[in-house]
Amino acid sequence: MTNSIPSLYGSLVFTDRVMRDKLPKDMYKALRKTIDNNTHLELDVANSVAVAMKEWAVENGATHYTHWFQPMTGFTAEKHDSFISPTGNGEVIMDFSGKELVKGEPDASSFPSGGLRATFEARGYTAWDPTSPAFIKDKTLYIPTAFCSYSGEALDKKTPLLRSMEALNREAIKVLKILKNTSVSSVSTTVGPEQEYFLVDKDLYKKRKDLIFCGRTLFGAPAPKGQEMEDHYFGALKPRVSEYMHDLDEELWRLGIPAKTKHNEVAPAQHELAPVFDTANVAADHNQLTMEVMKKVADRHNLVCLLHEKPFEGINGSGKHNNWSMITNTGVNLLDPGKTPAENTQFLVFLAAVIQAVDDYADLMRISVASPGNDHRLGANEAPPAIVSIFLGDELTAVLKSIENDTYFDQSPAIQMETGAHVLPHFIKDTTDRNRTSPFAFTGNKFEFRMLGSSLSVSGPNTVLNTAVAESLSQFAERLSAVPEGHLDHEVHELIKDTIKAHKKVIFNGNGYTDEWVEEAEKRGLFNLRSTPEALKEFVSSKNIQLFTKHAIYTKGEIESRYEILLENYSKTLHIEAKTLLEMMTKDLLPSLLTYEEQVAEAGAKKKAFSASISTIREEELLDKLTSLYEQISKHSEELGAMVATAEGMEDSLASAEYYQSQILPKMDEVRICADEAESLIPDDLLPYPTYSQLLFSI
Ligand code: ADP
Ligand code: MG
């Protein structure tokens, strides 16, 4: 098997090599031009590509094609059409045209649009994204597409990401030109998402309504053993997990997804998979596909892959570390400090741009990862805090400080630039940053944005990051373009210096989990947006609308629609959770509690009947405890039910989300505390649901 991996790799992908083989030379060249320079695709080229794609797909067993897109649900969507075309004599041919490749018209009326798409204009359209390769899955040719309303508003996650990559490219090129780097013609953003997940046994999963409906447990007493022994992290893989991972890798490789690293994570039953990075757009598509394949392969192994951010209380949740950088078409990573003074200057300018971007748009970064599931992680003692700050490491921080204070001089003056400041040591990966408490850490030649929840599409966070950095670069370009000849070096130095001065408040190299940091961050004036509703309010601030509209990422209407969708999604998620919890209490936990009460009462009565002098004090105490828990769970559930009814009647989406967050969630916690206590008393054979011990330690 091992020998054949290179030939297996990408075997289900319409790769560049396949295109070159299958397309007439001039058509291949025209397509390449479209992909590389983002130019218009002519219909004759589209037709030619369609024929080649269909031929290749049919050869590889495909019977259908689908425009694959990423609506605001956070999942992917697809509608399958077969290639067959009747010839009129009772026979069919396999047919696929350029028009069908380039544009689809799915009915958009059932996808969230946040009011953008009036129902009389239910049609949306999907447009081929030639920068992300087509692939075959389940006998279907998948064509990655963007999804828009008929009047052109984005209804998906891909469109804004592509727009933001374009904005960053535009502004980065301006700055590079000013810095006299004229060999570069385009800059892409690169992303490598590390994906965490849990595996649980499918038979156990099926017994828990909360896992089925909500993806997380809504209650459950802690297992006697948790993650305290730290024996799972990087531990040897259990055979069943190992088989799953092998199978998963192979399936991903076939789809051209460069799955590279896999290991056990900190929590029991928790694992991680990391691919080799790619351009942001392809990485986003691949990550969506990876999550899908993870679930599918798990099913084959009688497992369930949980991608929820916090499936188990008291146990680490799952995140997704978004490694991000910028790369030129000449292959230079702009966040690599480099070895020569010129590279250093370039690096420092781009580093400064990122620092300014994160400080100016920390609220948007936080918003981009806001979800009901992620609220259980951020700010807890396992994931980065909800406060966005940057970790640079001591070495780089010292370099910036010396630039700020004009004190930095390299040991070898011979290679100093005029400004005397820009020679940096070539960075070796800063090992001090196993400071995993930072939400946004520089790790040698890229930034690692660690606030993402495990189920999140990476498109949103990268859209924000690209746009915010594009804005810094745009400001830099404006300032530097006004500088007279001969003064550039000096002005670049001043620019870096001013940027550090203005934005160093966002740099923090200490422990992000402490209360002192929360206090300190407040003093520094940094945002601490604790919950999704609180964060989302900032999305529609005029500063943020201005940013997105200036760079043509979102129109004001698109922002408002997304704001609505996110708020609604928050309320709907909590609504489902509250209803599920109520059902589990009423139909299952309370009845078993009652059964146990009866058994205890009966046992006490039997003892007494045997001899009136035997003490039944223990039975009575236990009975009191059980009765009281029964009372409390019933009472809290009743109150929760009434609150849900109130929420259902609320019209305003922000008010509703705030009500779920501030009233319903704490009430669910009250139910949970009693339920967990009851669970710890009820014997296993009377418990209606598999326990944490069973779920976490059975594989
Ligand atoms: P870690 O120490 O966090 O495991 P790795 O070097 O293994 O770091 O990288 C983690 C992820 O970062 C991988 O997906 C990797 O491909 C990605 N990565 C590395 N370089 C870049 C880059 N320049 N841009 C984006 N992602 C990158
Ligand atoms: Mg990492």
Coordinates of C-alpha atoms in Angstrom, one line a residue, residues 14-356:
F14 CA -9.2 17.1 -11.5
T15 CA -5.7 18.2 -11.0
D16 CA -3.5 20.5 -13.0
R17 CA -1.8 17.4 -14.5
V18 CA -5.1 15.9 -15.6
M19 CA -6.1 19.3 -17.1
R20 CA -2.9 19.5 -19.0
D21 CA -3.3 16.0 -20.3
K22 CA -6.9 16.3 -21.3
L23 CA -7.2 19.8 -22.6
P24 CA -6.0 21.2 -26.0
K25 CA -2.9 23.2 -25.4
D26 CA -4.4 26.6 -26.1
M27 CA -7.4 25.9 -23.9
Y28 CA -5.2 24.7 -21.0
K29 CA -3.2 27.9 -21.3
A30 CA -6.3 30.1 -21.3
L31 CA -7.7 28.3 -18.2
R32 CA -4.3 28.6 -16.4
K33 CA -4.4 32.4 -17.2
T34 CA -7.9 32.6 -15.7
I35 CA -6.8 30.7 -12.5
D36 CA -3.5 32.5 -12.0
N37 CA -4.6 36.1 -12.9
N38 CA -8.2 35.9 -11.9
T39 CA -9.3 36.9 -15.4
H40 CA -12.6 36.3 -17.2
L41 CA -13.3 32.8 -18.5
E42 CA -14.4 32.6 -22.1
L43 CA -17.3 30.3 -23.0
D44 CA -15.2 28.3 -25.5
V45 CA -12.7 27.6 -22.8
A46 CA -15.4 26.6 -20.3
N47 CA -16.9 24.3 -22.9
S48 CA -13.6 22.7 -23.5
V49 CA -12.9 22.2 -19.8
A50 CA -16.4 20.8 -19.3
V51 CA -15.8 18.1 -21.9
A52 CA -12.5 17.2 -20.3
M53 CA -13.9 17.2 -16.8
K54 CA -16.8 15.0 -17.8
E55 CA -14.6 12.6 -19.7
W56 CA -12.3 12.3 -16.7
A57 CA -15.2 12.0 -14.2
V58 CA -17.0 9.3 -16.2
E59 CA -13.8 7.4 -16.6
N60 CA -13.5 7.4 -12.9
G61 CA -17.0 6.1 -12.3
A62 CA -19.0 9.4 -11.9
T63 CA -22.6 9.5 -13.2
H64 CA -23.6 12.8 -11.7
Y65 CA -22.2 16.3 -11.1
T66 CA -22.9 18.8 -8.5
H67 CA -22.2 22.5 -7.8
W68 CA -20.8 22.3 -4.3
F69 CA -21.2 25.4 -2.2
Q70 CA -21.1 26.7 1.3
P71 CA -24.2 28.5 2.4
M72 CA -24.5 30.3 5.7
T73 CA -25.6 27.1 7.5
G74 CA -21.8 26.4 8.0
F75 CA -22.2 23.1 6.2
T76 CA -21.8 22.4 2.5
A77 CA -24.7 22.0 0.1
E78 CA -25.1 20.1 -3.1
K79 CA -27.7 19.2 -5.6
H80 CA -26.9 16.3 -8.0
D81 CA -27.7 16.3 -11.7
S82 CA -26.8 13.3 -13.8
F83 CA -24.8 13.7 -17.0
I84 CA -27.3 11.8 -19.0
S85 CA -29.0 13.4 -21.9
P86 CA -31.6 11.5 -23.9
T87 CA -30.8 11.3 -27.6
G88 CA -34.5 10.9 -28.7
N89 CA -34.2 7.3 -29.8
G90 CA -34.5 5.9 -26.3
E91 CA -30.8 6.1 -25.6
V92 CA -28.7 8.5 -23.7
I93 CA -25.3 10.1 -23.9
M94 CA -23.3 11.5 -21.1
D95 CA -23.2 15.2 -21.6
F96 CA -21.9 18.3 -19.8
S97 CA -21.6 21.8 -21.2
G98 CA -19.5 24.8 -20.3
K99 CA -22.6 26.6 -19.3
E100 CA -23.5 23.9 -16.8
L101 CA -19.9 23.9 -15.5
V102 CA -19.8 27.7 -15.0
K103 CA -23.2 28.4 -13.6
G104 CA -25.9 26.6 -11.6
E105 CA -29.3 27.9 -10.5
P106 CA -30.3 26.2 -7.2
D107 CA -33.5 27.3 -5.5
A108 CA -32.1 29.5 -2.8
S109 CA -35.3 30.0 -0.8
S110 CA -34.5 27.5 1.9
F111 CA -31.0 28.7 2.7
P112 CA -30.5 31.3 5.3
S113 CA -30.2 34.8 3.7
G114 CA -30.9 37.1 6.7
G115 CA -33.6 38.9 4.7
L116 CA -31.3 39.5 1.7
R117 CA -33.3 37.4 -0.7
A118 CA -37.0 38.2 -0.9
T119 CA -39.0 35.0 -1.6
F120 CA -40.2 36.2 -5.0
E121 CA -36.5 36.1 -6.0
A122 CA -36.0 32.7 -4.7
R123 CA -33.4 31.8 -7.3
G124 CA -29.8 32.0 -6.4
Y125 CA -26.9 31.0 -8.6
T126 CA -23.7 29.1 -8.1
A127 CA -20.6 30.2 -10.0
W128 CA -17.6 27.9 -10.6
D129 CA -14.5 28.8 -8.6
P130 CA -11.7 27.6 -10.9
T131 CA -9.1 28.3 -8.2
S132 CA -10.3 25.2 -6.2
P133 CA -10.0 21.9 -8.0
A134 CA -13.0 19.7 -8.8
F135 CA -13.1 16.2 -7.4
I136 CA -15.1 13.0 -7.3
K137 CA -16.9 11.8 -4.3
D138 CA -19.6 9.1 -4.2
K139 CA -19.7 8.7 -7.9
T140 CA -20.3 12.4 -8.3
L141 CA -18.2 15.2 -9.8
Y142 CA -18.0 18.0 -7.3
I143 CA -17.5 21.5 -8.6
P144 CA -16.5 24.0 -6.0
T145 CA -18.7 27.1 -6.5
A146 CA -19.6 30.5 -5.0
F147 CA -23.3 31.0 -4.1
C148 CA -25.0 34.3 -4.7
S149 CA -28.5 35.8 -4.9
Y150 CA -29.7 36.7 -8.3
S151 CA -28.8 40.3 -7.7
G152 CA -25.3 39.3 -6.8
E153 CA -25.2 39.4 -3.0
A154 CA -23.1 36.8 -1.4
L155 CA -25.2 34.1 0.3
D156 CA -22.2 31.9 1.2
K157 CA -18.8 31.8 2.9
K158 CA -16.6 31.4 -0.1
T159 CA -17.5 34.6 -1.9
P160 CA -16.3 37.0 0.8
L161 CA -13.2 34.9 1.4
L162 CA -12.3 35.2 -2.3
R163 CA -13.0 38.9 -2.2
S164 CA -10.8 39.3 0.9
M165 CA -7.9 37.4 -0.7
E166 CA -8.2 39.8 -3.7
A167 CA -8.2 42.8 -1.4
L168 CA -5.1 41.6 0.4
N169 CA -3.4 40.8 -2.9
R170 CA -4.2 44.3 -4.2
E171 CA -2.9 46.2 -1.1
A172 CA 0.2 43.9 -0.6
I173 CA 1.3 44.5 -4.2
K174 CA 1.1 48.2 -3.7
V175 CA 3.3 48.1 -0.6
L176 CA 5.8 45.7 -2.3
K177 CA 6.1 48.0 -5.3
I178 CA 6.8 50.9 -3.0
L179 CA 9.5 48.8 -1.2
K180 CA 11.0 48.3 -4.7
N181 CA 10.1 44.6 -4.8
T182 CA 8.9 44.6 -8.4
S183 CA 9.4 40.9 -9.2
V184 CA 6.2 39.9 -7.4
S185 CA 2.9 40.0 -9.3
S186 CA 0.6 38.5 -6.8
V187 CA 0.2 37.7 -3.1
S188 CA -1.9 34.8 -1.8
T189 CA -2.9 34.1 1.8
T190 CA -2.0 30.6 3.0
V191 CA -3.9 28.7 5.7
G192 CA -3.2 25.4 7.5
P193 CA -6.0 24.4 9.9
E194 CA -5.3 22.0 12.7
Q195 CA -8.5 20.1 13.3
E196 CA -9.5 18.6 16.7
Y197 CA -12.3 16.1 17.2
F198 CA -13.7 13.4 19.5
L199 CA -14.5 9.8 18.7
V200 CA -17.2 8.0 20.5
D201 CA -18.7 4.6 20.1
K202 CA -21.8 4.7 17.7
D203 CA -23.9 2.4 19.8
L204 CA -23.4 4.6 22.9
Y205 CA -23.9 7.8 20.9
K206 CA -27.3 6.5 19.6
K207 CA -28.5 6.3 23.1
R208 CA -28.0 9.9 23.9
K209 CA -30.6 12.4 22.5
D210 CA -28.3 15.3 23.4
L211 CA -25.5 14.0 21.3
I212 CA -27.9 13.3 18.4
F213 CA -29.7 16.6 18.5
C214 CA -27.1 19.0 19.9
G215 CA -23.7 17.4 19.2
R216 CA -22.8 17.7 22.9
T217 CA -23.9 16.3 26.2
L218 CA -26.2 18.6 28.1
F219 CA -25.5 16.8 31.4
G220 CA -23.4 14.0 32.7
A221 CA -21.5 13.5 36.0
P222 CA -17.7 13.5 35.6
A223 CA -16.0 10.2 35.2
P224 CA -13.7 9.2 38.1
K225 CA -10.8 9.8 35.7
G226 CA -10.6 12.8 33.4
Q227 CA -7.6 14.3 31.7
E228 CA -5.6 15.0 34.9
M229 CA -3.0 12.3 34.3
E230 CA -2.2 13.9 30.9
D231 CA -1.6 10.4 29.6
H232 CA -3.6 10.8 26.5
Y233 CA -1.8 13.7 24.8
F234 CA 0.4 12.2 22.1
G235 CA -0.2 8.8 23.7
A236 CA -0.1 5.6 21.7
L237 CA -3.1 5.2 19.4
K238 CA -5.6 2.5 20.3
P239 CA -6.0 0.0 17.5
R240 CA -9.6 1.0 16.7
V241 CA -8.6 4.7 16.5
S242 CA -5.5 3.9 14.5
E243 CA -7.5 2.0 12.0
Y244 CA -9.9 4.9 11.7
M245 CA -7.0 7.3 11.2
H246 CA -5.4 5.2 8.4
D247 CA -8.7 4.9 6.6
L248 CA -9.3 8.6 7.0
D249 CA -5.9 9.6 5.7
E250 CA -6.3 7.4 2.7
E251 CA -9.7 8.8 1.8
L252 CA -8.4 12.4 2.3
W253 CA -5.3 11.7 0.2
R254 CA -7.5 10.4 -2.7
L255 CA -9.2 13.7 -2.6
G256 CA -5.9 15.5 -2.7
I257 CA -6.1 16.7 0.8
P258 CA -2.6 16.7 2.3
A259 CA -3.4 15.2 5.7
K260 CA 0.0 15.2 7.4
T261 CA -0.1 15.0 11.2
K262 CA -2.3 13.0 13.5
H263 CA -2.1 12.5 17.2
N264 CA -4.1 12.1 20.4
E265 CA -5.1 15.3 22.1
V266 CA -5.2 16.2 25.8
A267 CA -8.7 15.0 26.6
P268 CA -9.6 11.3 26.6
A269 CA -11.1 10.2 23.2
Q270 CA -9.8 13.5 21.6
H271 CA -7.6 13.6 18.6
E272 CA -6.2 16.0 16.0
L273 CA -5.5 16.1 12.3
A274 CA -3.4 18.7 10.5
P275 CA -2.9 19.1 6.8
V276 CA -0.1 20.8 5.0
F277 CA -1.1 24.4 4.3
D278 CA -2.6 25.7 1.1
T279 CA -4.0 28.9 -0.3
A280 CA -6.8 30.1 2.0
N281 CA -9.6 29.3 -0.5
V282 CA -8.4 25.7 -1.1
A283 CA -7.7 25.2 2.5
A284 CA -11.2 26.3 3.4
D285 CA -12.8 23.9 0.9
H286 CA -10.5 21.1 2.1
N287 CA -11.3 21.7 5.7
Q288 CA -15.1 21.5 5.0
L289 CA -14.5 18.3 3.1
T290 CA -12.2 17.0 5.8
M291 CA -14.9 17.4 8.5
E292 CA -17.4 15.7 6.2
V293 CA -15.1 12.8 5.5
M294 CA -14.1 12.5 9.2
K295 CA -17.8 11.8 10.0
K296 CA -18.3 9.5 7.1
V297 CA -15.3 7.3 7.8
A298 CA -16.2 7.2 11.6
D299 CA -19.6 5.8 10.6
R300 CA -17.9 2.9 8.8
H301 CA -15.9 2.1 11.9
N302 CA -19.0 2.1 14.1
L303 CA -17.8 5.4 15.6
V304 CA -19.1 8.9 15.7
C305 CA -16.9 11.9 15.1
L306 CA -17.9 14.8 17.3
L307 CA -16.9 18.2 16.0
H308 CA -18.8 20.2 18.6
E309 CA -16.6 22.7 20.5
K310 CA -17.5 21.3 23.9
P311 CA -19.0 17.9 23.9
F312 CA -18.2 17.1 27.5
E313 CA -18.1 19.5 30.5
G314 CA -15.0 19.3 32.6
I315 CA -13.0 18.0 29.7
N316 CA -11.2 20.1 27.1
G317 CA -13.2 21.2 24.2
S318 CA -12.1 21.1 20.5
G319 CA -10.7 23.9 18.6
K320 CA -9.2 24.6 15.2
H321 CA -5.9 26.4 15.0
N322 CA -5.8 28.5 11.9
N323 CA -2.2 28.9 10.8
W324 CA -2.1 31.9 8.5
S325 CA 0.5 33.7 6.3
M326 CA 1.0 35.5 3.0
I327 CA 3.0 34.1 0.1
T328 CA 4.2 35.8 -3.1
N329 CA 3.9 34.2 -6.5
T330 CA 7.7 34.0 -6.4
G331 CA 7.4 31.7 -3.4
V332 CA 8.4 34.1 -0.6
N333 CA 6.6 33.8 2.7
L334 CA 6.1 37.4 3.7
L335 CA 6.1 36.5 7.4
D336 CA 9.4 34.8 7.2
P337 CA 12.0 37.1 8.8
G338 CA 14.5 36.2 6.1
K339 CA 18.2 36.6 6.2
T340 CA 19.0 39.8 4.5
P341 CA 18.3 43.4 5.4
A342 CA 15.9 43.9 2.6
E343 CA 13.9 40.8 3.5
N344 CA 14.0 42.1 7.1
T345 CA 12.5 45.4 6.2
Q346 CA 9.8 43.7 4.1
F347 CA 9.1 41.3 7.0
L348 CA 8.8 44.1 9.5
V349 CA 6.4 46.1 7.4
F350 CA 4.1 43.1 7.0
L351 CA 4.5 42.1 10.6
A352 CA 3.5 45.7 11.6
A353 CA 0.6 45.5 9.3
V354 CA -0.7 42.4 11.0
I355 CA -0.2 43.9 14.5
Q356 CA -2.1 47.0 13.5

